[in-house]
CSV table of C-alpha atoms in Angstrom, one decimal:
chain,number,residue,atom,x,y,z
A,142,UNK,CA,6.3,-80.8,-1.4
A,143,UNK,CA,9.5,-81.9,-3.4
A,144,UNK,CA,10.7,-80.9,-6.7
A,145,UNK,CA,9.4,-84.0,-8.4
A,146,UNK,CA,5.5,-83.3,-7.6
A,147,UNK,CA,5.8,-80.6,-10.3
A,148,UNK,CA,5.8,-83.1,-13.3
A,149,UNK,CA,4.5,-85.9,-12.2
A,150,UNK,CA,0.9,-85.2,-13.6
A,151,UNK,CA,1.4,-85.9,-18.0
A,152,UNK,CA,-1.5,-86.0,-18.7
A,153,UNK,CA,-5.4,-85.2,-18.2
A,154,UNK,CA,-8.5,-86.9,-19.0
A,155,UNK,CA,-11.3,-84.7,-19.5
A,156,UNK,CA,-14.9,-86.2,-18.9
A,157,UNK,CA,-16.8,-84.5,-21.7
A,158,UNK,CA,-20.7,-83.8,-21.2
A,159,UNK,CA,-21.7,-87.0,-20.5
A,160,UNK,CA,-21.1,-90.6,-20.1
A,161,UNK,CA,-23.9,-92.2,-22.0
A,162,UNK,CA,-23.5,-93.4,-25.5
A,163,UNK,CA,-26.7,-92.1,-26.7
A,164,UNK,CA,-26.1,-89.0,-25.5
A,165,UNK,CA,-22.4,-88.5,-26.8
A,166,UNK,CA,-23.4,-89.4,-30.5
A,167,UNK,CA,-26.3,-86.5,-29.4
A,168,UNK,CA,-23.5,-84.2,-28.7
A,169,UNK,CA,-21.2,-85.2,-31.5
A,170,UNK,CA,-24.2,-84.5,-33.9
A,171,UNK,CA,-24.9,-81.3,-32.7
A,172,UNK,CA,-21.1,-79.8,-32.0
A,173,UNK,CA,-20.9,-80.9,-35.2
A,174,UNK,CA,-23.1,-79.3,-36.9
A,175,UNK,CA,-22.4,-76.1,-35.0
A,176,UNK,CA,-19.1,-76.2,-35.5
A,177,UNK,CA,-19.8,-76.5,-39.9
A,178,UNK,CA,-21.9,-73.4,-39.0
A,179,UNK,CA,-19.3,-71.2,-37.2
A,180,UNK,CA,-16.6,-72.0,-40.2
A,181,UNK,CA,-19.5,-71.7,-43.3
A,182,UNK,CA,-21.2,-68.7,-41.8
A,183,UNK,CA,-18.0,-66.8,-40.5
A,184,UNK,CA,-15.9,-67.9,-43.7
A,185,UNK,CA,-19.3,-66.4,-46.1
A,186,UNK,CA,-18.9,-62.9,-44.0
A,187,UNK,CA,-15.2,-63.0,-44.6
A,188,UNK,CA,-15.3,-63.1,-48.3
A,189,UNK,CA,-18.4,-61.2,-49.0
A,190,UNK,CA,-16.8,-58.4,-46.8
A,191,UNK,CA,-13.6,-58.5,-48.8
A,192,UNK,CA,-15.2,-59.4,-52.3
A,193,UNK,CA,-17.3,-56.2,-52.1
A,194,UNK,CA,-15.8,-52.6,-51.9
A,195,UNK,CA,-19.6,-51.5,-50.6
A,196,UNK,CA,-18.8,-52.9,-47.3
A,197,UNK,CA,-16.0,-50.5,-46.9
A,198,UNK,CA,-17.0,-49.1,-43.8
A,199,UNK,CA,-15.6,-49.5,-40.5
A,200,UNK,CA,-18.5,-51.5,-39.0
A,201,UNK,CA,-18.0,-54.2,-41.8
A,202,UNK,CA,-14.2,-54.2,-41.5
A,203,UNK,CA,-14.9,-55.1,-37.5
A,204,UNK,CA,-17.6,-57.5,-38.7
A,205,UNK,CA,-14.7,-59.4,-40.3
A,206,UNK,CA,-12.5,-59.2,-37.6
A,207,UNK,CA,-15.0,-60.8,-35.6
A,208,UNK,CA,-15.9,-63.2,-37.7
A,209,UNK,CA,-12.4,-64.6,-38.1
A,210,UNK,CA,-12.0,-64.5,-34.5
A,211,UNK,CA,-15.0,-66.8,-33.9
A,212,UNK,CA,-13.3,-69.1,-35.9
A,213,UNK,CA,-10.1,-69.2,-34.1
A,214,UNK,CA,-12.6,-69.5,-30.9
A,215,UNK,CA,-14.1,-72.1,-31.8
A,216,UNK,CA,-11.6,-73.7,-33.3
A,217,UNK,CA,-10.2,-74.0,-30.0
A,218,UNK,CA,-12.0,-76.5,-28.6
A,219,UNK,CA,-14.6,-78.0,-30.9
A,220,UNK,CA,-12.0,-80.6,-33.0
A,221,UNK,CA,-11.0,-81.5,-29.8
A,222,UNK,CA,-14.5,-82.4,-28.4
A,223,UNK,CA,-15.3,-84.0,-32.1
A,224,UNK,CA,-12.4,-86.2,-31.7
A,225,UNK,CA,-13.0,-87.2,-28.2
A,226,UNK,CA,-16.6,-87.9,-28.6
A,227,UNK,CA,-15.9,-90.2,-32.0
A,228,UNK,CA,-12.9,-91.7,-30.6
A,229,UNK,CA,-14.1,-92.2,-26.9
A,230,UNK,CA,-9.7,-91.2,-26.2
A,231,UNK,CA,-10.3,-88.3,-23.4
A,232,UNK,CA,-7.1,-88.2,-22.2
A,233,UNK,CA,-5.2,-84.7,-22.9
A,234,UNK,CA,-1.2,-84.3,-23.0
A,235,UNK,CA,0.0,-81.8,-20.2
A,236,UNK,CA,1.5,-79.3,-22.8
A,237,UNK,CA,-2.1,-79.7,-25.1
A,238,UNK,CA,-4.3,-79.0,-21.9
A,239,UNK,CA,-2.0,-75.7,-21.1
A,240,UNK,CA,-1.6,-74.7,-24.8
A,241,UNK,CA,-5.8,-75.1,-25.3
A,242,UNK,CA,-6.0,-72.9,-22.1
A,243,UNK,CA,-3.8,-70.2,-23.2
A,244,UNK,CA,-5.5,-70.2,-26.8
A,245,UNK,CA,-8.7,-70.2,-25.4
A,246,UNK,CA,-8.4,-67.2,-23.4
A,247,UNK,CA,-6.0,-65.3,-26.1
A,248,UNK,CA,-8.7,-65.1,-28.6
A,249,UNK,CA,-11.5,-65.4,-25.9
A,250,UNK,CA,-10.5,-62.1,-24.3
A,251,UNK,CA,-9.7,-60.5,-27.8
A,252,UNK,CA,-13.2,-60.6,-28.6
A,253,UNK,CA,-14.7,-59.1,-25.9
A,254,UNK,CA,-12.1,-56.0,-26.6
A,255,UNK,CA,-13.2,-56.0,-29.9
A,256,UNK,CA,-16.9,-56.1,-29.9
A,257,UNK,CA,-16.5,-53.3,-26.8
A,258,UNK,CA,-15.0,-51.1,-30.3
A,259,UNK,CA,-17.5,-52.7,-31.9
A,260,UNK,CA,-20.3,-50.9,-29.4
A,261,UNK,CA,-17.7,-48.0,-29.9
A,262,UNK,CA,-17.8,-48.0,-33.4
A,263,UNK,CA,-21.3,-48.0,-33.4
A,264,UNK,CA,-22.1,-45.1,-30.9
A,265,UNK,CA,-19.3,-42.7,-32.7
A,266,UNK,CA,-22.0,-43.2,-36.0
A,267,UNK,CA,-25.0,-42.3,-34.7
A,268,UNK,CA,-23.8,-39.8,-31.7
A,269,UNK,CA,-21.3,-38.1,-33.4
A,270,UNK,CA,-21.8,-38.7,-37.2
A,271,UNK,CA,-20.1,-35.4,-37.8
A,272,UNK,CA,-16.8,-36.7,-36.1
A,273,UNK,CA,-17.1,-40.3,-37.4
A,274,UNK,CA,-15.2,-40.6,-40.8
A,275,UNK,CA,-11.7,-38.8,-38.7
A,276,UNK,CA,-12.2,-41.2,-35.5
A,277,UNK,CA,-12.9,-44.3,-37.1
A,278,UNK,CA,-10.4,-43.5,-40.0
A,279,UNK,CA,-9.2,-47.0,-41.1
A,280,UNK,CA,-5.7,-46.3,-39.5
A,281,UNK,CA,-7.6,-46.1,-36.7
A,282,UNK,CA,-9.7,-49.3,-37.3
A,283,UNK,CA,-6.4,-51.2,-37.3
A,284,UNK,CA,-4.9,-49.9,-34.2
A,285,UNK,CA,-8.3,-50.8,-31.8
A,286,UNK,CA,-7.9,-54.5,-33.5
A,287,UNK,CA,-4.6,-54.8,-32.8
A,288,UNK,CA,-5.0,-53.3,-29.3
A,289,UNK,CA,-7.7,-55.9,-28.8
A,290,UNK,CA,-5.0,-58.9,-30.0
A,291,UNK,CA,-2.5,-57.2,-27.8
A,292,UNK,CA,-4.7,-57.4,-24.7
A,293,UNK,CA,-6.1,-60.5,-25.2
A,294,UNK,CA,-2.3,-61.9,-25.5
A,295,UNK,CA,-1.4,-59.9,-22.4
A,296,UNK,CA,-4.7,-61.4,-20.6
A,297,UNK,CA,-4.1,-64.9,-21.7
A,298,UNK,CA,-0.6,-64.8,-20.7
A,299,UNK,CA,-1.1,-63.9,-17.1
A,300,UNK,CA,-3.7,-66.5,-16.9
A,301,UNK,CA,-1.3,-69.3,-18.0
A,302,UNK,CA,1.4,-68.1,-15.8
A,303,UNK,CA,-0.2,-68.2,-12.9
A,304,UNK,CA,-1.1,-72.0,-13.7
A,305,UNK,CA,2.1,-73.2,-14.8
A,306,UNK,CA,3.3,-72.1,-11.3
A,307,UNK,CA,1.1,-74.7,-9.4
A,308,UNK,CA,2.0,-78.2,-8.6
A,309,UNK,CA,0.2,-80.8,-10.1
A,310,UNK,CA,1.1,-84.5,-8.5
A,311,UNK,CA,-2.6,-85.7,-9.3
A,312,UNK,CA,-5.5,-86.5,-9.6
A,313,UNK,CA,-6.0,-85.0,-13.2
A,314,UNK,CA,-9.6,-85.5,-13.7
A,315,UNK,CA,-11.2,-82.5,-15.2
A,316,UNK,CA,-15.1,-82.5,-15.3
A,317,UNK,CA,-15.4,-80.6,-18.4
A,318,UNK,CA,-15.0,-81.0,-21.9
A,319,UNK,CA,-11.8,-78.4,-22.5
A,320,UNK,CA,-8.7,-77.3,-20.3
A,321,UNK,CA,-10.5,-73.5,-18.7
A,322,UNK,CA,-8.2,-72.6,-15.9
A,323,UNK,CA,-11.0,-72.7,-13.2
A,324,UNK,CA,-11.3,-77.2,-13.5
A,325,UNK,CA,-7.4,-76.8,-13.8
A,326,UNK,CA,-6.8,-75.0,-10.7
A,327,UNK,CA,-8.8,-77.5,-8.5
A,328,UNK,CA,-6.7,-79.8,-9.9
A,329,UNK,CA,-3.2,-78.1,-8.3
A,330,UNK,CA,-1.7,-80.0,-4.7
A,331,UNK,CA,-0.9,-76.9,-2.7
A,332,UNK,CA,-3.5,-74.0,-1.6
A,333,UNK,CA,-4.9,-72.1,-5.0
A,334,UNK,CA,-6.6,-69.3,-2.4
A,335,UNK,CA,-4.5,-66.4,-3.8
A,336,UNK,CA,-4.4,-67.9,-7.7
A,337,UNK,CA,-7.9,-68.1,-7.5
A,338,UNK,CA,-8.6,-64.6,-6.7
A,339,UNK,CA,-5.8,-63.3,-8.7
A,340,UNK,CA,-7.4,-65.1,-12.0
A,341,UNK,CA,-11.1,-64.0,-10.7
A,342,UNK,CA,-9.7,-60.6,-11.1
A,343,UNK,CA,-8.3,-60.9,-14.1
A,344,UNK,CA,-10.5,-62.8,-16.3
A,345,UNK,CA,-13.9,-62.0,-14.0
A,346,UNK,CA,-13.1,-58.0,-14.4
A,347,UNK,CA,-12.4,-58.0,-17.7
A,348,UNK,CA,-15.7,-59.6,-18.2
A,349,UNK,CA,-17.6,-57.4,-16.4
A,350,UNK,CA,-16.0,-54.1,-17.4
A,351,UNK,CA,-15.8,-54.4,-21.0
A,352,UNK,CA,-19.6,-55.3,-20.8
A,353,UNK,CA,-20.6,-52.5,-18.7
A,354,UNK,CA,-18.4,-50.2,-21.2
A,355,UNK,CA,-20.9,-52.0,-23.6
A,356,UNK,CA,-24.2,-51.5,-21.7
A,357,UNK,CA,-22.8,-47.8,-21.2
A,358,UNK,CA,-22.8,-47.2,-25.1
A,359,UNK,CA,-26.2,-48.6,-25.6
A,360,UNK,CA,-27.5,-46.4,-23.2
A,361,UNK,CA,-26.1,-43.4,-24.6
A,362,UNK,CA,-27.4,-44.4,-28.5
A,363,UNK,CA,-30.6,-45.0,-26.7
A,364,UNK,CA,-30.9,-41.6,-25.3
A,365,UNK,CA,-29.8,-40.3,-29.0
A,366,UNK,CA,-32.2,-42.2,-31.0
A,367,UNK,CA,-34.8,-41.2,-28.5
A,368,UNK,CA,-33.5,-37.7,-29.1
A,369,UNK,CA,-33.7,-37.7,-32.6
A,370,UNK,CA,-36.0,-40.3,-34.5
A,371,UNK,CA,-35.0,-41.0,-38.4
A,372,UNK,CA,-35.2,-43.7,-40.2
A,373,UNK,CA,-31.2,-43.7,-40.6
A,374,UNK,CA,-31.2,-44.1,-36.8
A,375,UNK,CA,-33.9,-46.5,-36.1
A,376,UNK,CA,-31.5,-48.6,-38.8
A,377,UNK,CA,-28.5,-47.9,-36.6
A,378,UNK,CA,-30.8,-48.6,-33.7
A,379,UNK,CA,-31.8,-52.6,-34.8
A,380,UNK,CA,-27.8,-53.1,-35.8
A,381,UNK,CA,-27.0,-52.3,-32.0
A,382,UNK,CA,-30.5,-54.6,-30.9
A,383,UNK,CA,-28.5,-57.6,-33.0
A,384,UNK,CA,-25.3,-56.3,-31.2
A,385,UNK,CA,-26.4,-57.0,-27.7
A,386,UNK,CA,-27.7,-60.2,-28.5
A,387,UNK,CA,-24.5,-61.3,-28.9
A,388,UNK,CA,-23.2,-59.4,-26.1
A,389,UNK,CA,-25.7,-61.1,-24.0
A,390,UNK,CA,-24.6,-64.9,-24.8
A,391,UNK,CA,-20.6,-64.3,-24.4
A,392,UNK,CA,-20.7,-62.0,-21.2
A,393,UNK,CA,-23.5,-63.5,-19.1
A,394,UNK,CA,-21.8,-66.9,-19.4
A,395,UNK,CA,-18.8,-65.4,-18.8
A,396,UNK,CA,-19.1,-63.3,-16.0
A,397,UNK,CA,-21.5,-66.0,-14.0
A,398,UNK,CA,-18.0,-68.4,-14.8
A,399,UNK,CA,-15.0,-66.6,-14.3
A,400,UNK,CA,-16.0,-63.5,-11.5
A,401,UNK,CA,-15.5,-65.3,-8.5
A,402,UNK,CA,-12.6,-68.2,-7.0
A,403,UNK,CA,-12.5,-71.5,-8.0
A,404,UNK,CA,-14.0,-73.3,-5.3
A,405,UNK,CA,-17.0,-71.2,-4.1
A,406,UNK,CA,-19.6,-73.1,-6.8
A,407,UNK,CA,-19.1,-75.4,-9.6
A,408,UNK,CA,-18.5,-74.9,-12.8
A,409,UNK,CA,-21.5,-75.3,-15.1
A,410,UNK,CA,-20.1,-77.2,-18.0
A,411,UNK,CA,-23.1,-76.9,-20.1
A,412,UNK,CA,-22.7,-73.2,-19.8
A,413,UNK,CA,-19.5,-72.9,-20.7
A,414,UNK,CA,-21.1,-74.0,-24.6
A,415,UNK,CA,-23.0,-71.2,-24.6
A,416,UNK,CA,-19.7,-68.8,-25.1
A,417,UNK,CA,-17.7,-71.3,-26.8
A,418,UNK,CA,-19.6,-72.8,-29.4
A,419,UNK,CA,-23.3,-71.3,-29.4
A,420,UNK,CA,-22.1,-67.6,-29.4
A,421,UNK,CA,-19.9,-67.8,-32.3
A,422,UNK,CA,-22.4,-70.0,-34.3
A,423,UNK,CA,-25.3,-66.8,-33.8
A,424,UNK,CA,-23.0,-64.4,-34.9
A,425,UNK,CA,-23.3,-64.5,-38.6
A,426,UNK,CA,-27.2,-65.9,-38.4
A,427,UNK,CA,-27.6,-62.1,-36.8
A,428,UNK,CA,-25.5,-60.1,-39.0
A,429,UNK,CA,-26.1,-61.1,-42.0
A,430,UNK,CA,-30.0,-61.6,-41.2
A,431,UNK,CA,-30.3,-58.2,-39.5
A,432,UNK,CA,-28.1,-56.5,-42.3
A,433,UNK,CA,-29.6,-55.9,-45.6
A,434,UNK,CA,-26.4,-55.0,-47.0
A,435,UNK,CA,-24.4,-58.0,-46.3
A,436,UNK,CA,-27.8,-60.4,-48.1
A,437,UNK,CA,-27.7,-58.0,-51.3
A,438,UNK,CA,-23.6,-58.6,-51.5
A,439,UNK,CA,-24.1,-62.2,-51.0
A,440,UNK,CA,-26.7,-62.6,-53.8
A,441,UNK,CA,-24.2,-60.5,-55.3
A,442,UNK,CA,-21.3,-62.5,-54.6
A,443,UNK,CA,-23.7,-65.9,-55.7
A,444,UNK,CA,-24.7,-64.2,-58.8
A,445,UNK,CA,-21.1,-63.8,-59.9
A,446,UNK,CA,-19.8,-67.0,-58.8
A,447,UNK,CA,-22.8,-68.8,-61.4
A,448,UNK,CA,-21.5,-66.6,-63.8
């Protein structure tokens, strides 16, 4: 293989979810709309969390955190897919395809780190409630987010590495609607065995740990609710019930997509909307439904904003 191979591919097209018109202006409606719902909702927990000094409390200040990186997320891929589907243009620039992959997994991988603190937060408040004000100081709060930016960089870093080191001489047909680096990989002229496992390991693992860490903490605050029934931690209990649900529609995807090689089975591109668009989209529907705190500080917020 000769030096040239390396640059020859400029571009890539990217199929999208289907080829039928009807369908695409299906699709275009409904990423659109759940793309208005991940900015409207995640942007309304943003500025009800800062606009109210109630919602002081570490969980809230994660909340926010979360919310803003659901944005980013989605943000990621979703203008790209709107544009492509209006346009019909599916055609991606090298540089564009390896900056969306880079992106996606940077802020990808951050929030799974932060809703693992997130399980954390939640089991330091109702498992040690004595100890929770000195752990979960907001010095503290800061550090765990930046930790989780910090290993979602070093994640995403790796994973783009290890595809800018491949040669790509063509074909550059990717069958999904985004650059992931599993449809990228195929993609590469020279054996992707080792890359393969090497990014199985890093992405796959990091799936899997973080949510076993997470199933580990439920089943400790289940244990300690069973322990010791109150109506403060039955109220802690539903928070963590809303928790998992959102757990369950980033990780599962994740995991089924990302913890094994590239070429064993394909990928399921309708999947991969589950933890890029629909995921972030549920988030604020379940906190803000399953929180009567956040709904009193927006009517709050709504109340001075007629003013």
């Amino acid at each position: 293989m000769t030096q040239d191979n390396f640059s020859q591919v400029t571009e890539f097209i990217l199929l999208g979810l289907s080829d039928t018109q009807e369908l695409q202006f299906l699709f275009f409606t409904l990423f659109l709309l759940a793309y208005a719902m991940v900015l409207l909702g995640n942007l309304l927990i943003i500025v009800t969390v800062r606009a109210d000094p109630k919602l002081s409390s570490p969980m809230y200040f994660l909340l926010c955190n979360l919310s803003f990186i659901d944005i980013c997320y989605t943000s990621v891929t979703a203008p790209r897919v709107l544009v492509a589907l209006l346009s019909g243009h599916k055609a991606i620039a090298f540089e564009g395809c390896i900056a969306q992959l880079f992106f996606l997994h940077f802020v990808g991988s951050s929030e799974m780190f932060l809703l693992t603190v997130m399980a954390f937060d939640r089991y330091t408040a109702i498992c040690r409630p004595l100890h929770y004000t000195a752990i979960m100081a907001r010095r503290a709060c800061w550090a765990l987010v930046a930790a989780c930016w910090a290993g979602g960089f070093i994640h995403s870093i790796v994973q783009t590495v290890l595809t800018l080191q491949l040669p790509f001489c063509g074909p550059n047909t990717i069958h999904s609607y985004f650059c992931d680096v599993l449809p990228v990989v195929r993609l590469a002229c020279t054996d992707t065995t080792l890359t393969e496992w090497l990014m199985a390991s890093n992405s796959g693992l990091i799936s899997l740990g973080c949510f076993l860490v997470l199933v580990a903490s439920y089943v400790l605050i289940l244990a300690k609710v069973r322990a010791c029934v109150s109506q403060g931690h039955w109220k802690a209990l539903s928070t963590c019930a809303s928790h998992v649900m959102v757990v369950t529609l980033l990780f599962m995807p994740c995991i089924f997509t990302y913890l094994r090689p590239a070429g064993t089975l394909p990928t399921n591109k309708y999947i991969c909307v589950i933890y890029t668009t629909f995921s972030p989209m549920m988030n604020p529907l379940i906190y803000t439904l399953r929180s009567s705190e956040v709904k009193e500080s927006m009517w709050r917020l709504w109340k001075r904003c007629r003013a």
